[in-house]
Amino acid sequence: MTIKKAETIKYLQGDSNLKINVLGEDQKLYFEQIDFRVYDVGGQKGHRFRWKNTLNNPNAIIYVVDLAGDEEKNADYLKEFDDIMEFFFNQNNMKNLPKNTTVLILGNKVDINDSITETEIEKEYNPERFTNNYKIQNISAKTGMGLI
C-alpha cells in the first residue's frame, strides 16, 4: 500500500477510512485548534496550471518527499521542489511570496527507509534559498510517526 499526501491529511483528521482525493480538491482540516484548508494541486508539470488559479498567496507550502524512492525518483522530487519554490518565490507568475512564508518538508515513509535524516534533506533541498521559515520532519503517514 502506498501512503500519499491525501492519506497524511486523512490521518491528521482522525479518519481511518483512507481514500485517495481527487487532484485539486480541497480538504478541510482542524488540527490543534487551527483550521486549515489544504489543496493537493500536484507538482508534476502537467498539474502546474492549477497553481496560479488555486494557490493565490498561500500561507504555507507543504512538500512531501517519498523517502522510499530510488535515486532517479529522488532527483525528480528535488527538481519538483525547486520548480515549486521558484514559482512561488522567484517568478512573476503571481506576487512573490514573502521570505518568511512557512515551508514544511515532510519526509514520508520513514517506516520503510529511516536512513535519510532531516539534516540530509535540509542539505539536499536547501530550503533557505527561498524562505527563512521552514521545518523538515520525517514521518510515516502509515503509522503516524512524526505527525503528532
mmCIF file of C-alpha atoms in Angstrom:
data_model
loop_
_atom_site.group_PDB
_atom_site.id
_atom_site.type_symbol
_atom_site.label_atom_id
_atom_site.label_comp_id
_atom_site.label_asym_id
_atom_site.label_seq_id
_atom_site.Cartn_x
_atom_site.Cartn_y
_atom_site.Cartn_z
ATOM 1 C CA MET A 1 0.000 0.000 0.000
ATOM 2 C CA THR A 2 1.365 3.394 -0.969
ATOM 3 C CA ILE A 3 0.631 6.155 1.518
ATOM 4 C CA LYS A 4 0.401 9.583 -0.106
ATOM 5 C CA LYS A 5 -0.360 13.179 0.827
ATOM 6 C CA ALA A 6 -4.100 12.524 0.913
ATOM 7 C CA GLU A 7 -3.625 9.771 3.471
ATOM 8 C CA THR A 8 -1.457 12.055 5.605
ATOM 9 C CA ILE A 9 -4.303 14.573 5.715
ATOM 10 C CA LYS A 10 -6.839 11.834 6.493
ATOM 11 C CA TYR A 11 -4.613 10.595 9.323
ATOM 12 C CA LEU A 12 -4.440 14.084 10.822
ATOM 13 C CA GLN A 13 -8.223 14.351 10.514
ATOM 14 C CA GLY A 14 -8.547 11.124 12.501
ATOM 15 C CA ASP A 15 -10.203 9.356 9.575
ATOM 16 C CA SER A 16 -9.414 5.654 9.466
ATOM 17 C CA ASN A 17 -11.138 5.322 6.067
ATOM 18 C CA LEU A 18 -8.213 6.159 3.830
ATOM 19 C CA LYS A 19 -9.143 7.138 0.291
ATOM 20 C CA ILE A 20 -7.390 8.999 -2.480
ATOM 21 C CA ASN A 21 -8.573 12.549 -3.084
ATOM 22 C CA VAL A 22 -9.370 13.902 -6.497
ATOM 23 C CA LEU A 23 -6.434 16.066 -7.534
ATOM 24 C CA GLY A 24 -7.254 19.720 -6.989
ATOM 25 C CA GLU A 25 -9.966 19.024 -4.417
ATOM 26 C CA ASP A 26 -9.538 20.941 -1.194
ATOM 27 C CA GLN A 27 -9.621 19.283 2.209
ATOM 28 C CA LYS A 28 -10.598 20.982 5.429
ATOM 29 C CA LEU A 29 -8.522 20.033 8.432
ATOM 30 C CA TYR A 30 -8.917 21.140 12.037
ATOM 31 C CA PHE A 31 -5.765 20.357 13.980
ATOM 32 C CA GLU A 32 -4.625 21.710 17.347
ATOM 33 C CA GLN A 33 -7.258 24.463 17.310
ATOM 34 C CA ILE A 34 -6.260 25.703 13.860
ATOM 35 C CA ASP A 35 -8.480 25.497 10.773
ATOM 36 C CA PHE A 36 -6.625 24.530 7.613
ATOM 37 C CA ARG A 37 -7.707 24.336 4.017
ATOM 38 C CA VAL A 38 -5.351 22.012 2.138
ATOM 39 C CA TYR A 39 -5.096 21.720 -1.648
ATOM 40 C CA ASP A 40 -3.327 18.903 -3.444
ATOM 41 C CA VAL A 41 -2.538 20.556 -6.743
ATOM 42 C CA GLY A 42 0.261 18.198 -7.773
ATOM 43 C CA GLY A 43 3.858 19.046 -8.516
ATOM 44 C CA GLN A 44 4.299 17.407 -11.891
ATOM 45 C CA LYS A 45 4.451 19.681 -14.944
ATOM 46 C CA GLY A 46 1.041 18.555 -16.197
ATOM 47 C CA HIS A 47 -0.609 19.817 -12.992
ATOM 48 C CA ARG A 48 1.164 23.146 -12.610
ATOM 49 C CA PHE A 49 -1.523 25.153 -14.417
ATOM 50 C CA ARG A 50 -3.588 24.699 -11.229
ATOM 51 C CA TRP A 51 -1.083 26.623 -9.122
ATOM 52 C CA LYS A 52 -1.900 30.065 -10.473
ATOM 53 C CA ASN A 53 -5.667 29.586 -10.288
ATOM 54 C CA THR A 54 -5.880 27.722 -6.977
ATOM 55 C CA LEU A 55 -2.998 28.967 -4.890
ATOM 56 C CA ASN A 56 -3.150 32.716 -4.736
ATOM 57 C CA ASN A 57 -0.782 33.731 -1.941
ATOM 58 C CA PRO A 58 -0.811 30.577 0.205
ATOM 59 C CA ASN A 59 0.058 30.916 3.887
ATOM 60 C CA ALA A 60 2.293 27.856 3.765
ATOM 61 C CA ILE A 61 3.617 25.193 1.413
ATOM 62 C CA ILE A 62 3.849 21.555 2.478
ATOM 63 C CA TYR A 63 6.038 19.392 0.281
ATOM 64 C CA VAL A 64 6.034 15.620 0.789
ATOM 65 C CA VAL A 65 9.172 13.666 -0.128
ATOM 66 C CA ASP A 66 8.967 9.889 -0.630
ATOM 67 C CA LEU A 67 11.915 8.512 1.352
ATOM 68 C CA ALA A 68 11.417 5.072 -0.198
ATOM 69 C CA GLY A 69 12.210 6.333 -3.720
ATOM 70 C CA ASP A 70 15.254 5.359 -5.738
ATOM 71 C CA GLU A 71 17.988 7.794 -6.843
ATOM 72 C CA GLU A 72 16.179 8.693 -10.067
ATOM 73 C CA LYS A 73 12.925 9.452 -8.240
ATOM 74 C CA ASN A 74 14.807 11.407 -5.574
ATOM 75 C CA ALA A 75 16.297 13.596 -8.312
ATOM 76 C CA ASP A 76 12.763 14.128 -9.691
ATOM 77 C CA TYR A 77 11.453 15.106 -6.225
ATOM 78 C CA LEU A 78 14.254 17.638 -5.804
ATOM 79 C CA LYS A 79 13.579 19.126 -9.268
ATOM 80 C CA GLU A 80 9.843 19.384 -8.497
ATOM 81 C CA PHE A 81 10.608 21.067 -5.163
ATOM 82 C CA ASP A 82 12.899 23.590 -6.854
ATOM 83 C CA ASP A 83 10.282 24.292 -9.549
ATOM 84 C CA ILE A 84 7.545 24.827 -6.948
ATOM 85 C CA MET A 85 9.719 27.117 -4.837
ATOM 86 C CA GLU A 86 10.871 29.091 -7.892
ATOM 87 C CA PHE A 87 7.244 29.516 -8.953
ATOM 88 C CA PHE A 88 6.137 30.930 -5.608
ATOM 89 C CA PHE A 89 9.220 32.848 -4.514
ATOM 90 C CA ASN A 90 11.196 33.926 -7.582
ATOM 91 C CA GLN A 91 8.975 34.333 -10.643
ATOM 92 C CA ASN A 92 6.465 36.849 -11.858
ATOM 93 C CA ASN A 93 3.610 34.353 -12.339
ATOM 94 C CA MET A 94 1.968 35.928 -9.300
ATOM 95 C CA LYS A 95 3.036 38.143 -6.469
ATOM 96 C CA ASN A 96 6.130 36.522 -4.984
ATOM 97 C CA LEU A 97 5.609 35.100 -1.519
ATOM 98 C CA PRO A 98 7.330 36.826 1.405
ATOM 99 C CA LYS A 99 10.644 35.377 2.532
ATOM 100 C CA ASN A 100 9.032 34.356 5.865
ATOM 101 C CA THR A 101 6.332 32.151 4.258
ATOM 102 C CA THR A 102 6.283 28.785 6.024
ATOM 103 C CA VAL A 103 7.595 25.783 4.094
ATOM 104 C CA LEU A 104 7.208 22.338 5.628
ATOM 105 C CA ILE A 105 9.065 19.440 4.048
ATOM 106 C CA LEU A 106 7.747 16.057 5.163
ATOM 107 C CA GLY A 107 9.987 13.061 4.536
ATOM 108 C CA ASN A 108 7.340 10.320 4.267
ATOM 109 C CA LYS A 109 7.815 6.549 4.609
ATOM 110 C CA VAL A 110 10.449 6.740 7.344
ATOM 111 C CA ASP A 111 8.969 3.395 8.461
ATOM 112 C CA ILE A 112 10.351 1.898 5.223
ATOM 113 C CA ASN A 113 13.601 3.860 4.981
ATOM 114 C CA ASP A 114 14.992 5.563 8.077
ATOM 115 C CA SER A 115 18.468 6.071 6.604
ATOM 116 C CA ILE A 116 17.715 9.595 5.293
ATOM 117 C CA THR A 117 17.792 12.157 8.094
ATOM 118 C CA GLU A 118 16.164 15.575 8.274
ATOM 119 C CA THR A 119 19.652 17.097 8.174
ATOM 120 C CA GLU A 120 20.367 15.305 4.886
ATOM 121 C CA ILE A 121 17.061 16.501 3.425
ATOM 122 C CA GLU A 122 17.868 20.056 4.517
ATOM 123 C CA LYS A 123 21.311 19.880 2.922
ATOM 124 C CA GLU A 124 19.964 18.451 -0.353
ATOM 125 C CA TYR A 125 16.829 20.621 -0.665
ATOM 126 C CA ASN A 126 18.357 23.780 0.845
ATOM 127 C CA PRO A 127 15.003 25.485 1.555
ATOM 128 C CA GLU A 128 16.630 28.598 2.969
ATOM 129 C CA ARG A 129 17.328 29.651 -0.629
ATOM 130 C CA PHE A 130 13.626 30.520 -0.704
ATOM 131 C CA THR A 131 12.400 31.058 2.849
ATOM 132 C CA ASN A 132 13.799 31.715 6.295
ATOM 133 C CA ASN A 133 10.810 29.947 7.899
ATOM 134 C CA TYR A 134 10.980 26.220 7.242
ATOM 135 C CA LYS A 135 10.826 22.907 9.044
ATOM 136 C CA ILE A 136 11.788 19.427 7.930
ATOM 137 C CA GLN A 137 10.154 16.437 9.592
ATOM 138 C CA ASN A 138 10.472 12.740 8.792
ATOM 139 C CA ILE A 139 7.113 11.000 9.113
ATOM 140 C CA SER A 140 5.188 7.850 8.401
ATOM 141 C CA ALA A 141 1.651 8.533 7.195
ATOM 142 C CA LYS A 142 1.024 4.809 7.598
ATOM 143 C CA THR A 143 1.915 4.601 11.310
ATOM 144 C CA GLY A 144 1.504 8.252 12.302
ATOM 145 C CA MET A 145 5.133 8.536 13.397
ATOM 146 C CA GLY A 146 6.261 12.171 13.407
ATOM 147 C CA LEU A 147 2.813 13.555 12.622
ATOM 148 C CA ILE A 148 1.609 14.297 16.116
#
